[in-house]
């Protein structure tokens, strides 16, 4: 057979300089950069984030700029319909209800109440945005309670298992077996209705759902090979829990935290029904809806306006939660 001999110049690179291309190919982004890129690619989540930011900004600024106070009563301006300058010229929010212009009948044509007034003549524009502030405070406090109590409790219970898990889960079952109404009645006996009372009510039972979801996710993840490899390398329990397990269940925790926001707001509305809500004249979106519902047939705007604000907030938080879940889930990196 003929012997083939390869010379030095038989094989040449198509391009002589690959240094820049190789560097860009090998450059690795951090976890947070990857998460931010995946989040910004989700247009629905970005729009939802901006909607939440705008609502928070309006809730802070609107009561400060208004000449009315949330607890200021005007008995001569009861149940005025919404009236907005500019829009009234095109037949929208004209202040006319049942064919009667109440602003004209009261000789206050120079006044505008963007969301109308309630049965006591209080300006609903200020009360809705002041109530949004309080509802958001309750919601974010509920998230902190979920993270500080529920997430940590579920991580410890699920990771160590055995007797530790048995004892911790029996405690959860005992607490969860007590009806919420009984706990609320006991709180009502020893405490007066206030924001502090609502926070305590959330701290007693609000973290249980998060702890169970976290425990279930930990039980699924801790049996995987990378956890065994980390244990083999001598990693501590604390390192494995917060560096190996937590990032892999973070997406589910985020979505649960976002779902706890509407739950907390509706829970506050329930407390208002049993007399453990915010004291008068303070208001939240839940109490405004409850109060407006009593007059829904006569003045439907008292219920519709806070319901619309609440619905926009709920939809935005749900879209944001979906975006954060996809962004923080390591399994979404290569998809």
Coordinates of C-alpha atoms in Angstrom, one line a residue:
X1 CA 0.0 0.0 0.0
X2 CA 1.1 3.5 -0.8
X3 CA 2.3 5.3 2.3
X4 CA 0.6 8.7 2.9
X5 CA 2.8 11.3 4.5
X6 CA 1.2 14.5 5.9
X7 CA 3.1 17.7 5.7
X8 CA 3.0 20.6 8.1
X9 CA 1.1 22.9 5.8
X10 CA -1.5 20.3 4.7
X11 CA -4.1 21.5 7.3
X12 CA -4.7 25.2 7.9
X13 CA -7.3 27.1 10.0
X14 CA -10.1 28.7 8.1
X15 CA -9.6 31.9 10.2
X16 CA -6.3 32.8 11.8
X17 CA -7.7 34.6 14.8
X18 CA -10.3 32.9 17.0
X19 CA -9.3 34.6 20.2
X20 CA -12.2 37.1 20.4
X21 CA -14.8 34.5 19.4
X22 CA -13.6 31.9 21.9
X23 CA -13.6 34.5 24.7
X24 CA -17.2 35.5 23.9
X25 CA -18.2 31.8 23.7
X26 CA -16.6 30.9 27.0
X27 CA -17.8 34.0 28.9
X28 CA -20.2 32.8 31.6
X29 CA -23.0 35.0 33.1
X30 CA -23.8 34.9 36.7
X31 CA -27.1 33.3 38.0
X32 CA -28.6 36.7 38.6
X33 CA -27.7 38.0 35.1
X34 CA -29.3 34.9 33.6
X35 CA -32.4 35.4 35.8
X36 CA -32.7 39.1 34.9
X37 CA -32.4 38.3 31.1
X38 CA -35.1 35.6 31.4
X39 CA -37.3 37.9 33.4
X40 CA -37.0 40.8 30.9
X41 CA -37.8 38.4 28.0
X42 CA -41.2 37.8 29.6
X43 CA -43.1 40.9 28.5
X44 CA -46.2 40.1 30.5
X45 CA -44.2 40.0 33.8
X46 CA -42.4 43.3 32.9
X47 CA -45.7 45.1 32.2
X48 CA -47.1 43.6 35.5
X49 CA -44.1 44.9 37.4
X50 CA -44.5 48.4 36.0
X51 CA -48.3 48.4 36.8
X52 CA -47.5 47.5 40.4
X53 CA -44.9 50.2 40.6
X54 CA -47.3 52.8 39.2
X55 CA -50.1 51.7 41.6
X56 CA -47.7 51.9 44.5
X57 CA -46.5 55.4 43.4
X58 CA -50.1 56.7 43.0
X59 CA -51.0 55.2 46.4
X60 CA -48.2 57.2 48.0
X61 CA -48.4 60.4 46.1
X62 CA -52.2 60.9 45.5
X63 CA -53.3 61.3 49.1
X64 CA -50.4 63.7 49.7
X65 CA -51.4 66.0 46.7
X66 CA -55.1 65.9 47.4
X67 CA -56.8 68.7 49.4
X68 CA -59.0 66.2 51.1
X69 CA -58.2 63.8 53.9
X70 CA -59.2 60.2 54.1
X71 CA -61.2 60.7 57.3
X72 CA -62.7 64.2 56.4
X73 CA -66.5 64.0 56.5
X74 CA -68.8 66.3 54.4
X75 CA -72.4 65.5 55.2
X76 CA -73.7 67.7 52.4
X77 CA -71.7 65.7 49.7
X78 CA -73.0 62.2 50.4
X79 CA -72.8 59.6 47.6
X80 CA -71.5 62.0 44.8
X81 CA -70.8 60.1 41.6
X82 CA -67.3 60.4 40.0
X83 CA -66.5 63.6 38.2
X84 CA -63.2 64.1 36.3
X85 CA -62.2 67.3 34.5
X86 CA -61.6 66.9 30.8
X87 CA -63.4 63.5 30.6
X88 CA -66.8 65.1 31.5
X89 CA -66.7 67.0 28.2
X90 CA -66.8 63.8 26.3
X91 CA -69.6 62.4 28.4
X92 CA -67.5 60.2 30.8
X93 CA -67.5 60.7 34.6
X94 CA -69.7 63.7 34.4
X95 CA -71.1 63.5 37.9
X96 CA -74.6 62.6 36.6
X97 CA -76.4 59.8 38.4
X98 CA -79.9 58.7 37.4
X99 CA -80.2 61.7 35.1
X100 CA -79.4 64.2 37.9
X101 CA -76.2 66.2 38.1
X102 CA -75.7 66.2 41.9
X103 CA -72.8 68.7 41.7
X104 CA -75.1 71.2 40.0
X105 CA -77.9 70.6 42.5
X106 CA -75.5 71.3 45.4
X107 CA -74.0 74.3 43.6
X108 CA -70.5 72.8 43.7
X109 CA -69.6 72.8 40.0
X110 CA -66.1 73.9 40.7
X111 CA -65.3 70.8 42.7
X112 CA -64.2 67.4 41.4
X113 CA -64.2 64.0 43.1
X114 CA -62.4 61.6 40.8
X115 CA -63.9 58.5 42.4
X116 CA -66.9 60.2 43.9
X117 CA -67.7 60.3 47.6
X118 CA -69.1 57.7 50.1
X119 CA -72.2 57.7 52.2
X120 CA -70.5 60.1 54.7
X121 CA -69.3 62.5 52.0
X122 CA -65.6 61.4 52.3
X123 CA -63.6 61.6 49.1
X124 CA -63.2 58.1 47.6
X125 CA -60.1 59.1 45.5
X126 CA -58.1 59.6 48.7
X127 CA -59.7 56.7 50.6
X128 CA -59.1 54.2 47.8
X129 CA -55.4 55.1 47.5
X130 CA -55.0 55.3 51.3
X131 CA -56.7 51.9 51.5
X132 CA -54.3 50.5 48.8
X133 CA -51.4 51.6 51.0
X134 CA -52.7 49.6 53.9
X135 CA -53.7 46.6 51.8
X136 CA -50.1 46.5 50.3
X137 CA -48.6 46.8 53.8
X138 CA -50.6 43.8 55.0
X139 CA -49.7 41.9 51.8
X140 CA -46.0 42.4 52.1
X141 CA -46.1 41.7 55.8
X142 CA -47.7 38.4 54.9
X143 CA -44.9 37.6 52.5
X144 CA -42.3 38.4 55.2
X145 CA -44.1 36.0 57.6
X146 CA -44.2 33.3 54.9
X147 CA -40.5 33.6 54.3
X148 CA -39.3 34.1 57.9
X149 CA -41.5 31.4 59.4
X150 CA -43.0 29.1 56.7
X151 CA -40.0 28.7 54.4
X152 CA -37.5 28.2 57.2
X153 CA -39.8 25.8 59.0
X154 CA -40.4 23.8 55.8
X155 CA -36.7 23.6 54.9
X156 CA -35.7 22.3 58.3
X157 CA -38.6 19.8 58.5
X158 CA -38.1 18.4 55.0
X159 CA -34.3 18.3 55.1
X160 CA -33.7 16.5 58.4
X161 CA -36.7 14.2 58.2
X162 CA -37.2 11.4 60.6
X163 CA -38.2 12.3 64.2
X164 CA -37.5 16.0 63.5
X165 CA -40.0 16.0 60.6
X166 CA -42.5 14.0 62.6
X167 CA -42.5 16.3 65.6
X168 CA -42.6 19.5 63.5
X169 CA -45.5 18.2 61.3
X170 CA -47.5 17.1 64.3
X171 CA -47.2 20.7 65.6
X172 CA -48.4 22.1 62.3
X173 CA -51.4 19.7 62.3
X174 CA -52.3 20.8 65.8
X175 CA -52.2 24.5 64.9
X176 CA -54.0 24.0 61.6
X177 CA -56.7 21.9 63.3
X178 CA -57.9 24.9 65.4
X179 CA -60.5 26.8 63.3
X180 CA -59.4 30.3 62.3
X181 CA -62.7 31.8 63.6
X182 CA -61.9 30.5 67.1
X183 CA -58.5 32.1 67.0
X184 CA -60.0 35.4 65.7
X185 CA -62.6 35.4 68.5
X186 CA -59.9 34.9 71.1
X187 CA -57.9 37.7 69.6
X188 CA -61.0 39.9 69.7
X189 CA -61.4 39.2 73.4
X190 CA -57.8 40.2 74.3
X191 CA -57.1 42.8 71.7
X192 CA -58.8 45.8 70.0
X193 CA -59.2 45.9 66.2
X194 CA -56.1 47.3 64.6
X195 CA -53.3 46.7 62.0
X196 CA -51.3 45.0 64.8
X197 CA -54.1 42.5 65.4
X198 CA -54.3 41.6 61.7
X199 CA -50.5 41.0 61.7
X200 CA -50.7 38.7 64.7
X201 CA -53.6 36.8 63.1
X202 CA -51.5 36.2 60.0
X203 CA -48.5 35.1 62.1
X204 CA -50.5 32.5 63.9
X205 CA -51.6 30.5 60.9
X206 CA -50.6 32.3 57.7
X207 CA -47.3 30.5 57.3
X208 CA -48.6 26.9 57.4
X209 CA -49.3 26.7 53.6
X210 CA -45.8 28.0 52.7
X211 CA -44.2 25.5 55.2
X212 CA -46.0 22.5 53.6
X213 CA -45.1 23.5 50.0
X214 CA -41.5 24.1 51.0
X215 CA -41.3 20.8 52.8
X216 CA -42.8 18.9 49.8
X217 CA -40.2 20.5 47.4
X218 CA -37.3 19.8 49.8
X219 CA -38.4 16.1 50.0
X220 CA -38.3 15.9 46.2
X221 CA -35.0 17.6 45.8
X222 CA -32.9 16.2 48.6
X223 CA -32.8 12.7 47.1
X224 CA -31.2 13.8 43.9
X225 CA -27.6 13.0 43.0
X226 CA -26.1 16.5 43.4
X227 CA -27.2 16.6 47.0
X228 CA -25.5 13.3 47.6
X229 CA -22.4 14.7 45.9
X230 CA -22.4 17.8 48.1
X231 CA -22.7 15.6 51.2
X232 CA -19.8 13.4 50.0
X233 CA -17.6 16.5 49.6
X234 CA -18.2 17.3 53.2
X235 CA -20.6 20.3 52.9
X236 CA -22.4 21.4 56.0
X237 CA -26.2 21.0 56.5
X238 CA -26.5 24.8 56.4
X239 CA -24.6 25.0 53.1
X240 CA -26.7 22.3 51.5
X241 CA -30.0 23.8 52.6
X242 CA -29.3 27.3 51.4
X243 CA -26.9 26.8 48.6
X244 CA -28.0 23.5 47.0
X245 CA -31.7 23.0 47.9
X246 CA -33.1 26.5 48.2
X247 CA -32.1 27.7 44.6
X248 CA -33.8 24.7 43.1
X249 CA -37.1 25.3 44.9
X250 CA -36.9 29.1 44.8
X251 CA -39.3 29.3 41.8
X252 CA -42.1 27.5 43.8
X253 CA -41.4 29.7 46.9
X254 CA -41.7 32.8 44.8
X255 CA -45.0 31.8 43.2
X256 CA -46.4 30.8 46.7
X257 CA -45.3 34.2 48.1
X258 CA -47.0 36.1 45.3
X259 CA -50.2 34.0 45.9
X260 CA -50.1 34.9 49.6
X261 CA -50.5 38.6 48.7
X262 CA -54.1 38.4 47.4
X263 CA -54.8 35.8 50.1
X264 CA -53.7 38.3 52.8
X265 CA -55.8 41.1 51.3
X266 CA -58.9 38.9 51.2
X267 CA -58.1 37.6 54.7
X268 CA -58.1 41.2 55.9
X269 CA -61.6 41.7 54.3
X270 CA -62.8 38.6 56.2
X271 CA -61.5 40.1 59.5
X272 CA -63.5 43.3 58.7
X273 CA -66.7 41.1 58.6
X274 CA -66.1 39.6 62.1
X275 CA -65.3 43.0 63.6
X276 CA -61.5 42.4 63.8
X277 CA -60.6 44.6 60.8
X278 CA -59.2 48.1 60.8
X279 CA -60.9 50.6 63.1
X280 CA -63.0 53.4 61.6
X281 CA -62.2 55.7 59.9
X282 CA -59.2 53.8 58.5
X283 CA -59.8 51.9 55.3
X284 CA -58.3 49.2 53.1
X285 CA -59.5 47.9 49.8
X286 CA -61.3 45.1 51.6
X287 CA -63.2 47.3 54.0
X288 CA -64.0 49.7 51.1
X289 CA -65.5 46.9 49.1
X290 CA -67.4 45.7 52.2
X291 CA -68.8 49.1 52.9
X292 CA -69.6 49.9 49.3
X293 CA -71.5 46.6 48.8
X294 CA -74.2 47.8 51.2
X295 CA -75.0 50.6 48.7
X296 CA -74.3 48.7 45.5
X297 CA -77.8 49.1 44.0
X298 CA -77.9 52.9 44.7
X299 CA -74.2 53.8 44.2
X300 CA -72.4 50.9 42.4
X301 CA -69.2 53.0 41.9
X302 CA -68.4 52.7 45.6
X303 CA -67.9 48.9 45.1
X304 CA -66.7 48.9 41.5
X305 CA -63.8 51.2 41.9
X306 CA -62.0 49.4 44.7
X307 CA -62.8 46.1 43.1
X308 CA -61.1 47.2 39.8
X309 CA -58.0 48.4 41.7
X310 CA -57.9 45.1 43.6
X311 CA -58.4 43.1 40.5
X312 CA -55.6 44.9 38.6
X313 CA -53.3 44.3 41.6
X314 CA -54.1 40.6 41.8
X315 CA -53.6 40.1 38.1
X316 CA -50.3 42.0 38.1
X317 CA -49.0 40.0 41.1
X318 CA -49.9 36.7 39.5
X319 CA -48.2 37.7 36.2
X320 CA -45.2 38.9 38.1
X321 CA -45.1 35.6 40.1
X322 CA -45.1 33.6 36.9
X323 CA -42.2 35.7 35.5
X324 CA -40.1 35.4 38.6
X325 CA -40.8 31.6 38.8
X326 CA -39.5 31.2 35.2
X327 CA -36.5 33.5 35.8
X328 CA -35.3 31.9 39.0
X329 CA -35.8 28.3 38.1
X330 CA -32.4 26.9 37.2
X331 CA -34.1 24.3 34.9
X332 CA -35.3 27.1 32.6
X333 CA -31.7 28.3 31.9
X334 CA -31.2 26.2 28.7
X335 CA -34.8 26.4 27.5

